[in-house]
Short mmCIF file of C-alpha atoms in Angstrom, two decimals:
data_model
loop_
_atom_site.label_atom_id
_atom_site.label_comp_id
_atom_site.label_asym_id
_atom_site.label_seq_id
_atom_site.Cartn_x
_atom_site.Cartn_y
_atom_site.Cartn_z
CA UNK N 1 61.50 -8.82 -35.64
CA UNK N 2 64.63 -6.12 -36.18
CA UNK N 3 64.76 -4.70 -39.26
CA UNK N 4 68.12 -6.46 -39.95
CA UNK N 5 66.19 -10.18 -39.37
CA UNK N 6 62.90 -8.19 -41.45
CA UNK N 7 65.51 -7.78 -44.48
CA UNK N 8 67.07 -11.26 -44.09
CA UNK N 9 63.70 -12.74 -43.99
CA UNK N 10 62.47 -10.59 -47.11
CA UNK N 11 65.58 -11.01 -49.36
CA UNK N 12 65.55 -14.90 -48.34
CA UNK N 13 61.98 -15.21 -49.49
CA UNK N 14 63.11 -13.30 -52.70
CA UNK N 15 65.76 -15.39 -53.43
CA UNK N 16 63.91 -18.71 -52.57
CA UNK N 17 60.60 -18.46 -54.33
CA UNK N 18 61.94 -19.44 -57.74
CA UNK N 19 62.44 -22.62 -56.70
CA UNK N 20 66.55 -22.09 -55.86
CA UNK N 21 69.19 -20.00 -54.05
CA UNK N 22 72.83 -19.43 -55.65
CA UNK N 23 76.06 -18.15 -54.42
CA UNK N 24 75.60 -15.02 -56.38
CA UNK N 25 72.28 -14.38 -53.93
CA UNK N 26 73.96 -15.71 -50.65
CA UNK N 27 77.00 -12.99 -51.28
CA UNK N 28 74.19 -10.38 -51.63
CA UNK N 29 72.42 -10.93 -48.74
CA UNK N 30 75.40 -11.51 -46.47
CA UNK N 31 76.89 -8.23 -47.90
CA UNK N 32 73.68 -6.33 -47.19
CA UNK N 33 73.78 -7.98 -43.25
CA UNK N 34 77.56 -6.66 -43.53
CA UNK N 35 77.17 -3.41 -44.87
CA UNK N 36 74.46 -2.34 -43.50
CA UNK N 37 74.53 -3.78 -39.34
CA UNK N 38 77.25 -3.68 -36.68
CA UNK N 39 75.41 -7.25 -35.64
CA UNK N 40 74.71 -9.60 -37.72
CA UNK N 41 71.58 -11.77 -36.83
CA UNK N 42 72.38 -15.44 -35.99
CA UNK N 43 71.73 -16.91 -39.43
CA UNK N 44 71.93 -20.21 -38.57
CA UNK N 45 68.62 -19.75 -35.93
CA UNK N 46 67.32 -17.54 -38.88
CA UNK N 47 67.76 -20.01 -41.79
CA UNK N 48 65.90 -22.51 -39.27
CA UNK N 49 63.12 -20.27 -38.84
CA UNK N 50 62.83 -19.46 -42.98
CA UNK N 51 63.52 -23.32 -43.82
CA UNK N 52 60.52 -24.50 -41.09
CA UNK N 53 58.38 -21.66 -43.13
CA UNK N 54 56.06 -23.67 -45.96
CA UNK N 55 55.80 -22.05 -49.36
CA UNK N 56 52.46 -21.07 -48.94
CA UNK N 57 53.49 -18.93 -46.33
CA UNK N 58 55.61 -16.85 -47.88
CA UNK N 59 53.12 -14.32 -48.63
CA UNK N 60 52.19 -13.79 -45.23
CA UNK N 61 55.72 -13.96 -43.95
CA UNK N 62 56.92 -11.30 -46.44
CA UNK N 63 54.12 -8.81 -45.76
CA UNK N 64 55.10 -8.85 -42.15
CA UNK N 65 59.01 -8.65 -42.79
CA UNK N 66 58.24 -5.46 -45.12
CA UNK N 67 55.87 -4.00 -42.41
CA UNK N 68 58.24 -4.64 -39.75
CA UNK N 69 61.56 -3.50 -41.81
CA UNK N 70 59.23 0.00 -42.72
CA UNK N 71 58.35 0.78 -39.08
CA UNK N 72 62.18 0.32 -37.73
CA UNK N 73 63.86 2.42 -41.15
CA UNK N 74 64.73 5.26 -42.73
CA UNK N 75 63.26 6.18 -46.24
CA UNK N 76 67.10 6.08 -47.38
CA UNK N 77 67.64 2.64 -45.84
CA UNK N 78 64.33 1.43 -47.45
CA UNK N 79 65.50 3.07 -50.88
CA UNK N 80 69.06 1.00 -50.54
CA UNK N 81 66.84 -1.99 -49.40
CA UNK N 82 64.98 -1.58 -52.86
CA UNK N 83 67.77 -1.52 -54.75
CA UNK N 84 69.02 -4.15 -53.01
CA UNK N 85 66.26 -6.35 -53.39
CA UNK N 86 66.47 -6.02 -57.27
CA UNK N 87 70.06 -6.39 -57.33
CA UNK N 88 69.19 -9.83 -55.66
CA UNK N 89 66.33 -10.43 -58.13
CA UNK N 90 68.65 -10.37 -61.14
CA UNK N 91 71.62 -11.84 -59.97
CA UNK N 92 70.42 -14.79 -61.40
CA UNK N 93 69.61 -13.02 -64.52
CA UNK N 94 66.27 -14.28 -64.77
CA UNK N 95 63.21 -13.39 -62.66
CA UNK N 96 60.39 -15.42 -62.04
CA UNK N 97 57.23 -15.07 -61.98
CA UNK N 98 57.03 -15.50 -58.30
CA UNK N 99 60.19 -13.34 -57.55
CA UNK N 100 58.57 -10.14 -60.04
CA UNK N 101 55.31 -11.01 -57.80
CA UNK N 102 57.07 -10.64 -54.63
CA UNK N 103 59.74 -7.62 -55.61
CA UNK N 104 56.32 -5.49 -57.20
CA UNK N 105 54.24 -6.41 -53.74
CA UNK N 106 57.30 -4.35 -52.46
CA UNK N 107 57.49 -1.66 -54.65
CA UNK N 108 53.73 -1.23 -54.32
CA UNK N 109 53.93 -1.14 -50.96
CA UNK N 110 56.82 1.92 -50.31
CA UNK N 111 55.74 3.59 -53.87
CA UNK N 112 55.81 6.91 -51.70
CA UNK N 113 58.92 6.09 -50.99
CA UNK N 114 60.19 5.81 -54.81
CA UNK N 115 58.43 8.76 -56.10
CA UNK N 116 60.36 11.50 -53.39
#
């Protein structure tokens, strides 16, 4: 897994675990795939791979993404990936319990990178 398919996979997971997805969350992770990579994964083939994923999964899935999205970045890009992450949390302007669950699993897990 690239890091660009370890974001998708992350931010889909984060915007999927409350249960729905809006248009306000599909702009922000097609602008992140945009903004931040000259080539943009094949979503379709990706959106396969996260729809054949169960639920229960997710956990698993996500830990992976982040670990393989940490070993192929920068601190900067993992910084912007934060922000972008809660930017995609709130769009919806509520979080749930899942999403906080998920979004604090990643700030846990690159709180080095934070506090620099």
């Amino acid at each position: 897994m690239n890091q660009a398919i370890a974001g998708y996979h992350m931010l889909m997971i984060l915007s999927t675990v409350d249960g729905e997805v809006n248009k306000k969350e599909e702009r922000i992770i097609l602008s992140f795939l945009e903004e931040n990579y000259n080539t943009i994964p094949n979503l379709q083939s990706e959106m396969a791979a996260m729809n054949a994923l169960p639920s229960e999964d997710y956990a698993v899935h996500f830990n992976n993404a982040m670990n393989q999205f940490y070993m192929n970045s920068t601190k900067a890009e993992r910084n912007h990936f934060l922000n972008m992450a809660t930017r995609l949390v709130i769009a919806d302007k509520k979080i749930s319990p899942r999403e906080n669950l998920f979004l604090n699993e990643l700030y846990n897990a690159w709180e080095e990178e934070i506090l620099d």
